[in-house]
Amino acid sequence: EEAHESGKINATAWEPGTVHEVVWRRYRQDINESRMDILVELYIGHRKNHPTMTAMLETVAAALKDVSGVKVCRINTAQNYVPAYFDRERYSDKSEFYYVPPGGFGKVIKYPGSNPTQKKLLKFFRKHSTVEWSSKEVLEVAKDVGEEKVARAKVEEDDQKRSKEQRQEMVQEMLQKLKAEKGLVDVGEVMGVKGK
């Protein structure tokens, strides 16, 4: 097997109802040798809406807690090699979701939509799953668990955005103050290029 980049192996074992963080060093064991239907998210950790996307996938996993034979995983593509059969752009910052059949050796199926929701992902997973489970029950659990989880994640995103904006404003103020103290002139401002 070829050597590729791999994130750190998680010390805790995967449990039903949780998202399994897969790293390349354990890909064969966690995906290819698995006897479960797997919903996999390929993502990059510094994506714009990371808290909300994380909460959404955690909700999907929690909704499937009592369904045997299924697993929800994610792979951080910034830290891990991703096999070519996923057909993912190397440095894509978009989250992509795939159904991986038991054993991982069959053809992976990419989620066709561009705006996934927990409901859409569960329906996609159910459509391709070899395991029988009640969509209605799972969707009810997802709705109950997800509303609060996703709402908290959106608050976290808003806080992060506000904090980033405040830092940027503070840096701009410091630069203006420094310019004033040092008598520096911004060539772009003098030439009328900046501020438009």
mmCIF file with all atom_site columns, C-alpha atoms in Angstrom:
data_model
loop_
_atom_site.group_PDB
_atom_site.id
_atom_site.type_symbol
_atom_site.label_atom_id
_atom_site.label_alt_id
_atom_site.label_comp_id
_atom_site.label_asym_id
_atom_site.label_entity_id
_atom_site.label_seq_id
_atom_site.pdbx_PDB_ins_code
_atom_site.Cartn_x
_atom_site.Cartn_y
_atom_site.Cartn_z
_atom_site.occupancy
_atom_site.B_iso_or_equiv
_atom_site.pdbx_formal_charge
_atom_site.auth_seq_id
_atom_site.auth_comp_id
_atom_site.auth_asym_id
_atom_site.auth_atom_id
_atom_site.pdbx_PDB_model_num
ATOM 1   C CA . GLU A 1 1   ? 0.000   0.000  0.000  1.00 0.00 ? 1   GLU A CA 1
ATOM 2   C CA . GLU A 1 2   ? 1.330   3.413  -0.946 1.00 0.00 ? 2   GLU A CA 1
ATOM 3   C CA . ALA A 1 3   ? 2.350   5.893  1.728  1.00 0.00 ? 3   ALA A CA 1
ATOM 4   C CA . HIS A 1 4   ? 0.235   9.040  1.759  1.00 0.00 ? 4   HIS A CA 1
ATOM 5   C CA . GLU A 1 5   ? -0.427  11.943 4.089  1.00 0.00 ? 5   GLU A CA 1
ATOM 6   C CA . SER A 1 6   ? -2.546  11.017 7.096  1.00 0.00 ? 6   SER A CA 1
ATOM 7   C CA . GLY A 1 7   ? -3.981  12.822 10.086 1.00 0.00 ? 7   GLY A CA 1
ATOM 8   C CA . LYS A 1 8   ? -3.514  11.558 13.629 1.00 0.00 ? 8   LYS A CA 1
ATOM 9   C CA . ILE A 1 9   ? -5.356  8.403  14.576 1.00 0.00 ? 9   ILE A CA 1
ATOM 10  C CA . ASN A 1 10  ? -8.208  9.053  17.004 1.00 0.00 ? 10  ASN A CA 1
ATOM 11  C CA . ALA A 1 11  ? -7.636  7.199  20.284 1.00 0.00 ? 11  ALA A CA 1
ATOM 12  C CA . THR A 1 12  ? -11.330 6.667  20.964 1.00 0.00 ? 12  THR A CA 1
ATOM 13  C CA . ALA A 1 13  ? -13.256 3.944  19.175 1.00 0.00 ? 13  ALA A CA 1
ATOM 14  C CA . TRP A 1 14  ? -16.256 4.775  17.010 1.00 0.00 ? 14  TRP A CA 1
ATOM 15  C CA . GLU A 1 15  ? -19.666 4.344  18.616 1.00 0.00 ? 15  GLU A CA 1
ATOM 16  C CA . PRO A 1 16  ? -23.075 4.274  16.915 1.00 0.00 ? 16  PRO A CA 1
ATOM 17  C CA . GLY A 1 17  ? -24.702 7.703  16.936 1.00 0.00 ? 17  GLY A CA 1
ATOM 18  C CA . THR A 1 18  ? -21.399 9.525  16.493 1.00 0.00 ? 18  THR A CA 1
ATOM 19  C CA . VAL A 1 19  ? -19.403 10.675 13.476 1.00 0.00 ? 19  VAL A CA 1
ATOM 20  C CA . HIS A 1 20  ? -16.300 8.575  12.835 1.00 0.00 ? 20  HIS A CA 1
ATOM 21  C CA . GLU A 1 21  ? -13.312 10.755 11.918 1.00 0.00 ? 21  GLU A CA 1
ATOM 22  C CA . VAL A 1 22  ? -11.392 8.594  9.417  1.00 0.00 ? 22  VAL A CA 1
ATOM 23  C CA . VAL A 1 23  ? -7.678  9.086  8.719  1.00 0.00 ? 23  VAL A CA 1
ATOM 24  C CA . TRP A 1 24  ? -5.752  7.599  5.819  1.00 0.00 ? 24  TRP A CA 1
ATOM 25  C CA . ARG A 1 25  ? -3.663  5.254  8.004  1.00 0.00 ? 25  ARG A CA 1
ATOM 26  C CA . ARG A 1 26  ? -6.875  3.490  9.061  1.00 0.00 ? 26  ARG A CA 1
ATOM 27  C CA . TYR A 1 27  ? -8.843  3.935  5.836  1.00 0.00 ? 27  TYR A CA 1
ATOM 28  C CA . ARG A 1 28  ? -8.617  0.271  4.876  1.00 0.00 ? 28  ARG A CA 1
ATOM 29  C CA . GLN A 1 29  ? -9.850  -0.901 8.290  1.00 0.00 ? 29  GLN A CA 1
ATOM 30  C CA . ASP A 1 30  ? -12.487 1.819  8.747  1.00 0.00 ? 30  ASP A CA 1
ATOM 31  C CA . ILE A 1 31  ? -13.890 1.908  5.216  1.00 0.00 ? 31  ILE A CA 1
ATOM 32  C CA . ASN A 1 32  ? -12.742 -0.943 2.956  1.00 0.00 ? 32  ASN A CA 1
ATOM 33  C CA . GLU A 1 33  ? -13.006 -3.685 5.568  1.00 0.00 ? 33  GLU A CA 1
ATOM 34  C CA . SER A 1 34  ? -16.233 -2.381 7.078  1.00 0.00 ? 34  SER A CA 1
ATOM 35  C CA . ARG A 1 35  ? -19.372 -4.498 6.727  1.00 0.00 ? 35  ARG A CA 1
ATOM 36  C CA . MET A 1 36  ? -21.554 -1.399 7.049  1.00 0.00 ? 36  MET A CA 1
ATOM 37  C CA . ASP A 1 37  ? -23.213 1.042  4.705  1.00 0.00 ? 37  ASP A CA 1
ATOM 38  C CA . ILE A 1 38  ? -21.281 4.286  5.136  1.00 0.00 ? 38  ILE A CA 1
ATOM 39  C CA . LEU A 1 39  ? -22.176 7.924  4.563  1.00 0.00 ? 39  LEU A CA 1
ATOM 40  C CA . VAL A 1 40  ? -18.874 9.791  4.157  1.00 0.00 ? 40  VAL A CA 1
ATOM 41  C CA . GLU A 1 41  ? -18.289 13.522 4.168  1.00 0.00 ? 41  GLU A CA 1
ATOM 42  C CA . LEU A 1 42  ? -15.118 14.817 2.541  1.00 0.00 ? 42  LEU A CA 1
ATOM 43  C CA . TYR A 1 43  ? -14.401 18.263 3.947  1.00 0.00 ? 43  TYR A CA 1
ATOM 44  C CA . ILE A 1 44  ? -11.689 20.757 4.737  1.00 0.00 ? 44  ILE A CA 1
ATOM 45  C CA . GLY A 1 45  ? -11.455 21.981 8.333  1.00 0.00 ? 45  GLY A CA 1
ATOM 46  C CA . HIS A 1 46  ? -11.283 25.702 7.613  1.00 0.00 ? 46  HIS A CA 1
ATOM 47  C CA . ARG A 1 47  ? -14.462 25.845 5.508  1.00 0.00 ? 47  ARG A CA 1
ATOM 48  C CA . LYS A 1 48  ? -16.658 28.895 5.920  1.00 0.00 ? 48  LYS A CA 1
ATOM 49  C CA . ASN A 1 49  ? -19.591 27.217 7.701  1.00 0.00 ? 49  ASN A CA 1
ATOM 50  C CA . HIS A 1 50  ? -17.693 24.541 9.609  1.00 0.00 ? 50  HIS A CA 1
ATOM 51  C CA . PRO A 1 51  ? -19.760 24.603 12.853 1.00 0.00 ? 51  PRO A CA 1
ATOM 52  C CA . THR A 1 52  ? -23.075 24.267 11.011 1.00 0.00 ? 52  THR A CA 1
ATOM 53  C CA . MET A 1 53  ? -21.857 21.501 8.694  1.00 0.00 ? 53  MET A CA 1
ATOM 54  C CA . THR A 1 54  ? -20.358 19.644 11.654 1.00 0.00 ? 54  THR A CA 1
ATOM 55  C CA . ALA A 1 55  ? -23.626 19.935 13.598 1.00 0.00 ? 55  ALA A CA 1
ATOM 56  C CA . MET A 1 56  ? -25.595 18.710 10.590 1.00 0.00 ? 56  MET A CA 1
ATOM 57  C CA . LEU A 1 57  ? -23.479 15.557 10.186 1.00 0.00 ? 57  LEU A CA 1
ATOM 58  C CA . GLU A 1 58  ? -23.549 14.917 13.946 1.00 0.00 ? 58  GLU A CA 1
ATOM 59  C CA . THR A 1 59  ? -27.358 15.144 13.767 1.00 0.00 ? 59  THR A CA 1
ATOM 60  C CA . VAL A 1 60  ? -27.453 12.598 10.930 1.00 0.00 ? 60  VAL A CA 1
ATOM 61  C CA . ALA A 1 61  ? -25.256 10.233 12.961 1.00 0.00 ? 61  ALA A CA 1
ATOM 62  C CA . ALA A 1 62  ? -27.364 10.705 16.105 1.00 0.00 ? 62  ALA A CA 1
ATOM 63  C CA . ALA A 1 63  ? -30.557 9.988  14.142 1.00 0.00 ? 63  ALA A CA 1
ATOM 64  C CA . LEU A 1 64  ? -29.047 6.696  12.931 1.00 0.00 ? 64  LEU A CA 1
ATOM 65  C CA . LYS A 1 65  ? -27.839 5.596  16.382 1.00 0.00 ? 65  LYS A CA 1
ATOM 66  C CA . ASP A 1 66  ? -30.331 2.720  16.659 1.00 0.00 ? 66  ASP A CA 1
ATOM 67  C CA . VAL A 1 67  ? -29.945 1.536  13.055 1.00 0.00 ? 67  VAL A CA 1
ATOM 68  C CA . SER A 1 68  ? -27.508 -1.366 12.911 1.00 0.00 ? 68  SER A CA 1
ATOM 69  C CA . GLY A 1 69  ? -25.292 -1.792 9.884  1.00 0.00 ? 69  GLY A CA 1
ATOM 70  C CA . VAL A 1 70  ? -24.762 1.898  9.094  1.00 0.00 ? 70  VAL A CA 1
ATOM 71  C CA . LYS A 1 71  ? -22.026 4.350  9.931  1.00 0.00 ? 71  LYS A CA 1
ATOM 72  C CA . VAL A 1 72  ? -21.427 8.069  9.369  1.00 0.00 ? 72  VAL A CA 1
ATOM 73  C CA . CYS A 1 73  ? -17.845 9.158  8.730  1.00 0.00 ? 73  CYS A CA 1
ATOM 74  C CA . ARG A 1 74  ? -15.906 12.189 7.647  1.00 0.00 ? 74  ARG A CA 1
ATOM 75  C CA . ILE A 1 75  ? -12.427 12.687 6.235  1.00 0.00 ? 75  ILE A CA 1
ATOM 76  C CA . ASN A 1 76  ? -10.543 15.963 6.538  1.00 0.00 ? 76  ASN A CA 1
ATOM 77  C CA . THR A 1 77  ? -9.020  16.265 3.073  1.00 0.00 ? 77  THR A CA 1
ATOM 78  C CA . ALA A 1 78  ? -6.493  18.876 4.219  1.00 0.00 ? 78  ALA A CA 1
ATOM 79  C CA . GLN A 1 79  ? -4.853  16.254 6.425  1.00 0.00 ? 79  GLN A CA 1
ATOM 80  C CA . ASN A 1 80  ? -5.523  12.987 4.615  1.00 0.00 ? 80  ASN A CA 1
ATOM 81  C CA . TYR A 1 81  ? -5.078  11.384 1.235  1.00 0.00 ? 81  TYR A CA 1
ATOM 82  C CA . VAL A 1 82  ? -8.385  10.691 -0.502 1.00 0.00 ? 82  VAL A CA 1
ATOM 83  C CA . PRO A 1 83  ? -8.572  7.834  -3.047 1.00 0.00 ? 83  PRO A CA 1
ATOM 84  C CA . ALA A 1 84  ? -9.068  8.921  -6.662 1.00 0.00 ? 84  ALA A CA 1
ATOM 85  C CA . TYR A 1 85  ? -12.373 7.059  -7.029 1.00 0.00 ? 85  TYR A CA 1
ATOM 86  C CA . PHE A 1 86  ? -14.030 9.803  -4.948 1.00 0.00 ? 86  PHE A CA 1
ATOM 87  C CA . ASP A 1 87  ? -13.261 12.113 -7.895 1.00 0.00 ? 87  ASP A CA 1
ATOM 88  C CA . ARG A 1 88  ? -12.701 15.130 -5.646 1.00 0.00 ? 88  ARG A CA 1
ATOM 89  C CA . GLU A 1 89  ? -10.671 18.182 -6.569 1.00 0.00 ? 89  GLU A CA 1
ATOM 90  C CA . ARG A 1 90  ? -7.470  18.109 -4.510 1.00 0.00 ? 90  ARG A CA 1
ATOM 91  C CA . TYR A 1 91  ? -7.859  21.472 -2.762 1.00 0.00 ? 91  TYR A CA 1
ATOM 92  C CA . SER A 1 92  ? -11.626 21.887 -2.893 1.00 0.00 ? 92  SER A CA 1
ATOM 93  C CA . ASP A 1 93  ? -13.108 23.747 0.077  1.00 0.00 ? 93  ASP A CA 1
ATOM 94  C CA . LYS A 1 94  ? -16.585 22.306 -0.512 1.00 0.00 ? 94  LYS A CA 1
ATOM 95  C CA . SER A 1 95  ? -18.065 19.527 1.561  1.00 0.00 ? 95  SER A CA 1
ATOM 96  C CA . GLU A 1 96  ? -19.002 16.521 -0.510 1.00 0.00 ? 96  GLU A CA 1
ATOM 97  C CA . PHE A 1 97  ? -20.993 13.504 0.627  1.00 0.00 ? 97  PHE A CA 1
ATOM 98  C CA . TYR A 1 98  ? -20.805 9.927  -0.641 1.00 0.00 ? 98  TYR A CA 1
ATOM 99  C CA . TYR A 1 99  ? -22.498 6.614  -0.075 1.00 0.00 ? 99  TYR A CA 1
ATOM 100 C CA . VAL A 1 100 ? -19.929 3.830  0.323  1.00 0.00 ? 100 VAL A CA 1
ATOM 101 C CA . PRO A 1 101 ? -21.292 0.272  0.141  1.00 0.00 ? 101 PRO A CA 1
ATOM 102 C CA . PRO A 1 102 ? -20.256 -2.458 2.609  1.00 0.00 ? 102 PRO A CA 1
ATOM 103 C CA . GLY A 1 103 ? -16.657 -3.420 2.012  1.00 0.00 ? 103 GLY A CA 1
ATOM 104 C CA . GLY A 1 104 ? -15.956 -0.109 0.294  1.00 0.00 ? 104 GLY A CA 1
ATOM 105 C CA . PHE A 1 105 ? -14.968 -1.886 -2.902 1.00 0.00 ? 105 PHE A CA 1
ATOM 106 C CA . GLY A 1 106 ? -18.147 -1.149 -4.832 1.00 0.00 ? 106 GLY A CA 1
ATOM 107 C CA . LYS A 1 107 ? -18.799 2.052  -6.650 1.00 0.00 ? 107 LYS A CA 1
ATOM 108 C CA . VAL A 1 108 ? -19.149 5.080  -4.359 1.00 0.00 ? 108 VAL A CA 1
ATOM 109 C CA . ILE A 1 109 ? -22.160 7.276  -5.082 1.00 0.00 ? 109 ILE A CA 1
ATOM 110 C CA . LYS A 1 110 ? -21.828 11.032 -4.742 1.00 0.00 ? 110 LYS A CA 1
ATOM 111 C CA . TYR A 1 111 ? -24.636 13.061 -3.191 1.00 0.00 ? 111 TYR A CA 1
ATOM 112 C CA . PRO A 1 112 ? -26.001 14.969 -6.188 1.00 0.00 ? 112 PRO A CA 1
ATOM 113 C CA . GLY A 1 113 ? -27.171 18.168 -4.478 1.00 0.00 ? 113 GLY A CA 1
ATOM 114 C CA . SER A 1 114 ? -25.256 21.323 -3.725 1.00 0.00 ? 114 SER A CA 1
ATOM 115 C CA . ASN A 1 115 ? -27.091 22.404 -0.556 1.00 0.00 ? 115 ASN A CA 1
ATOM 116 C CA . PRO A 1 116 ? -27.320 19.369 1.715  1.00 0.00 ? 116 PRO A CA 1
ATOM 117 C CA . THR A 1 117 ? -29.575 19.303 4.731  1.00 0.00 ? 117 THR A CA 1
ATOM 118 C CA . GLN A 1 118 ? -29.836 16.560 7.311  1.00 0.00 ? 118 GLN A CA 1
ATOM 119 C CA . LYS A 1 119 ? -33.170 15.499 5.788  1.00 0.00 ? 119 LYS A CA 1
ATOM 120 C CA . LYS A 1 120 ? -31.743 15.359 2.242  1.00 0.00 ? 120 LYS A CA 1
ATOM 121 C CA . LEU A 1 121 ? -28.666 13.444 3.379  1.00 0.00 ? 121 LEU A CA 1
ATOM 122 C CA . LEU A 1 122 ? -30.755 10.898 5.281  1.00 0.00 ? 122 LEU A CA 1
ATOM 123 C CA . LYS A 1 123 ? -33.022 10.370 2.261  1.00 0.00 ? 123 LYS A CA 1
ATOM 124 C CA . PHE A 1 124 ? -29.965 9.969  -0.012 1.00 0.00 ? 124 PHE A CA 1
ATOM 125 C CA . PHE A 1 125 ? -28.376 7.490  2.406  1.00 0.00 ? 125 PHE A CA 1
ATOM 126 C CA . ARG A 1 126 ? -31.621 5.531  2.786  1.00 0.00 ? 126 ARG A CA 1
ATOM 127 C CA . LYS A 1 127 ? -32.077 5.331  -0.991 1.00 0.00 ? 127 LYS A CA 1
ATOM 128 C CA . HIS A 1 128 ? -28.721 3.599  -1.456 1.00 0.00 ? 128 HIS A CA 1
ATOM 129 C CA . SER A 1 129 ? -28.461 1.680  1.820  1.00 0.00 ? 129 SER A CA 1
ATOM 130 C CA . THR A 1 130 ? -28.570 -2.107 1.794  1.00 0.00 ? 130 THR A CA 1
ATOM 131 C CA . VAL A 1 131 ? -29.949 -1.998 5.346  1.00 0.00 ? 131 VAL A CA 1
ATOM 132 C CA . GLU A 1 132 ? -33.683 -1.683 6.010  1.00 0.00 ? 132 GLU A CA 1
ATOM 133 C CA . TRP A 1 133 ? -34.652 1.220  8.278  1.00 0.00 ? 133 TRP A CA 1
ATOM 134 C CA . SER A 1 134 ? -37.610 3.505  8.735  1.00 0.00 ? 134 SER A CA 1
ATOM 135 C CA . SER A 1 135 ? -37.041 6.873  7.103  1.00 0.00 ? 135 SER A CA 1
ATOM 136 C CA . LYS A 1 136 ? -39.944 8.387  9.011  1.00 0.00 ? 136 LYS A CA 1
ATOM 137 C CA . GLU A 1 137 ? -38.583 7.457  12.459 1.00 0.00 ? 137 GLU A CA 1
ATOM 138 C CA . VAL A 1 138 ? -35.046 8.521  11.628 1.00 0.00 ? 138 VAL A CA 1
ATOM 139 C CA . LEU A 1 139 ? -36.210 11.839 10.165 1.00 0.00 ? 139 LEU A CA 1
ATOM 140 C CA . GLU A 1 140 ? -38.256 12.536 13.317 1.00 0.00 ? 140 GLU A CA 1
ATOM 141 C CA . VAL A 1 141 ? -35.199 11.906 15.511 1.00 0.00 ? 141 VAL A CA 1
ATOM 142 C CA . ALA A 1 142 ? -33.071 14.114 13.247 1.00 0.00 ? 142 ALA A CA 1
ATOM 143 C CA . LYS A 1 143 ? -35.596 16.923 13.475 1.00 0.00 ? 143 LYS A CA 1
ATOM 144 C CA . ASP A 1 144 ? -35.757 16.699 17.283 1.00 0.00 ? 144 ASP A CA 1
ATOM 145 C CA . VAL A 1 145 ? -31.990 16.508 17.763 1.00 0.00 ? 145 VAL A CA 1
ATOM 146 C CA . GLY A 1 146 ? -30.959 18.760 14.893 1.00 0.00 ? 146 GLY A CA 1
ATOM 147 C CA . GLU A 1 147 ? -32.891 21.954 15.460 1.00 0.00 ? 147 GLU A CA 1
ATOM 148 C CA . GLU A 1 148 ? -31.097 22.820 18.683 1.00 0.00 ? 148 GLU A CA 1
ATOM 149 C CA . LYS A 1 149 ? -27.720 21.518 17.526 1.00 0.00 ? 149 LYS A CA 1
ATOM 150 C CA . VAL A 1 150 ? -27.745 23.471 14.263 1.00 0.00 ? 150 VAL A CA 1
ATOM 151 C CA . ALA A 1 151 ? -29.111 26.613 15.951 1.00 0.00 ? 151 ALA A CA 1
ATOM 152 C CA . ARG A 1 152 ? -26.199 26.536 18.421 1.00 0.00 ? 152 ARG A CA 1
ATOM 153 C CA . ALA A 1 153 ? -23.750 26.055 15.552 1.00 0.00 ? 153 ALA A CA 1
ATOM 154 C CA . LYS A 1 154 ? -25.170 29.068 13.693 1.00 0.00 ? 154 LYS A CA 1
ATOM 155 C CA . VAL A 1 155 ? -24.766 31.205 16.818 1.00 0.00 ? 155 VAL A CA 1
ATOM 156 C CA . GLU A 1 156 ? -21.143 30.013 17.034 1.00 0.00 ? 156 GLU A CA 1
ATOM 157 C CA . GLU A 1 157 ? -20.591 30.924 13.363 1.00 0.00 ? 157 GLU A CA 1
ATOM 158 C CA . ASP A 1 158 ? -22.104 34.376 13.900 1.00 0.00 ? 158 ASP A CA 1
ATOM 159 C CA . ASP A 1 159 ? -19.844 34.910 16.935 1.00 0.00 ? 159 ASP A CA 1
ATOM 160 C CA . GLN A 1 160 ? -16.795 33.857 14.916 1.00 0.00 ? 160 GLN A CA 1
ATOM 161 C CA . LYS A 1 161 ? -17.749 36.192 12.074 1.00 0.00 ? 161 LYS A CA 1
ATOM 162 C CA . ARG A 1 162 ? -18.299 39.117 14.463 1.00 0.00 ? 162 ARG A CA 1
ATOM 163 C CA . SER A 1 163 ? -15.000 38.428 16.188 1.00 0.00 ? 163 SER A CA 1
ATOM 164 C CA . LYS A 1 164 ? -13.168 38.329 12.863 1.00 0.00 ? 164 LYS A CA 1
ATOM 165 C CA . GLU A 1 165 ? -14.749 41.621 11.782 1.00 0.00 ? 165 GLU A CA 1
ATOM 166 C CA . GLN A 1 166 ? -13.798 43.245 15.097 1.00 0.00 ? 166 GLN A CA 1
ATOM 167 C CA . ARG A 1 167 ? -10.190 42.059 14.719 1.00 0.00 ? 167 ARG A CA 1
ATOM 168 C CA . GLN A 1 168 ? -10.054 43.459 11.191 1.00 0.00 ? 168 GLN A CA 1
ATOM 169 C CA . GLU A 1 169 ? -11.437 46.820 12.355 1.00 0.00 ? 169 GLU A CA 1
ATOM 170 C CA . MET A 1 170 ? -8.928  46.920 15.202 1.00 0.00 ? 170 MET A CA 1
ATOM 171 C CA . VAL A 1 171 ? -6.025  46.217 12.820 1.00 0.00 ? 171 VAL A CA 1
ATOM 172 C CA . GLN A 1 172 ? -7.223  48.969 10.457 1.00 0.00 ? 172 GLN A CA 1
ATOM 173 C CA . GLU A 1 173 ? -7.457  51.452 13.349 1.00 0.00 ? 173 GLU A CA 1
ATOM 174 C CA . MET A 1 174 ? -3.961  50.514 14.515 1.00 0.00 ? 174 MET A CA 1
ATOM 175 C CA . LEU A 1 175 ? -2.582  50.986 10.990 1.00 0.00 ? 175 LEU A CA 1
ATOM 176 C CA . GLN A 1 176 ? -4.266  54.396 10.675 1.00 0.00 ? 176 GLN A CA 1
ATOM 177 C CA . LYS A 1 177 ? -2.886  55.438 14.055 1.00 0.00 ? 177 LYS A CA 1
ATOM 178 C CA . LEU A 1 178 ? 0.589   54.240 13.100 1.00 0.00 ? 178 LEU A CA 1
ATOM 179 C CA . LYS A 1 179 ? 0.435   56.134 9.820  1.00 0.00 ? 179 LYS A CA 1
ATOM 180 C CA . ALA A 1 180 ? -0.626  59.296 11.642 1.00 0.00 ? 180 ALA A CA 1
ATOM 181 C CA . GLU A 1 181 ? 2.138   58.963 14.254 1.00 0.00 ? 181 GLU A CA 1
ATOM 182 C CA . LYS A 1 182 ? 4.859   58.231 11.713 1.00 0.00 ? 182 LYS A CA 1
ATOM 183 C CA . GLY A 1 183 ? 3.593   60.704 9.132  1.00 0.00 ? 183 GLY A CA 1
ATOM 184 C CA . LEU A 1 184 ? 3.350   57.919 6.577  1.00 0.00 ? 184 LEU A CA 1
ATOM 185 C CA . VAL A 1 185 ? 1.311   58.344 3.442  1.00 0.00 ? 185 VAL A CA 1
ATOM 186 C CA . ASP A 1 186 ? -0.562  55.552 1.709  1.00 0.00 ? 186 ASP A CA 1
ATOM 187 C CA . VAL A 1 187 ? 0.305   55.886 -1.993 1.00 0.00 ? 187 VAL A CA 1
ATOM 188 C CA . GLY A 1 188 ? -2.980  54.236 -2.973 1.00 0.00 ? 188 GLY A CA 1
ATOM 189 C CA . GLU A 1 189 ? -4.973  56.822 -0.998 1.00 0.00 ? 189 GLU A CA 1
ATOM 190 C CA . VAL A 1 190 ? -3.006  59.745 -2.455 1.00 0.00 ? 190 VAL A CA 1
ATOM 191 C CA . MET A 1 191 ? -3.519  58.501 -5.998 1.00 0.00 ? 191 MET A CA 1
ATOM 192 C CA . GLY A 1 192 ? -7.235  57.941 -5.343 1.00 0.00 ? 192 GLY A CA 1
ATOM 193 C CA . VAL A 1 193 ? -7.013  54.180 -5.937 1.00 0.00 ? 193 VAL A CA 1
ATOM 194 C CA . LYS A 1 194 ? -8.007  53.018 -2.433 1.00 0.00 ? 194 LYS A CA 1
ATOM 195 C CA . GLY A 1 195 ? -11.332 53.492 -0.771 1.00 0.00 ? 195 GLY A CA 1
ATOM 196 C CA . LYS A 1 196 ? -13.391 53.146 -3.925 1.00 0.00 ? 196 LYS A CA 1
#
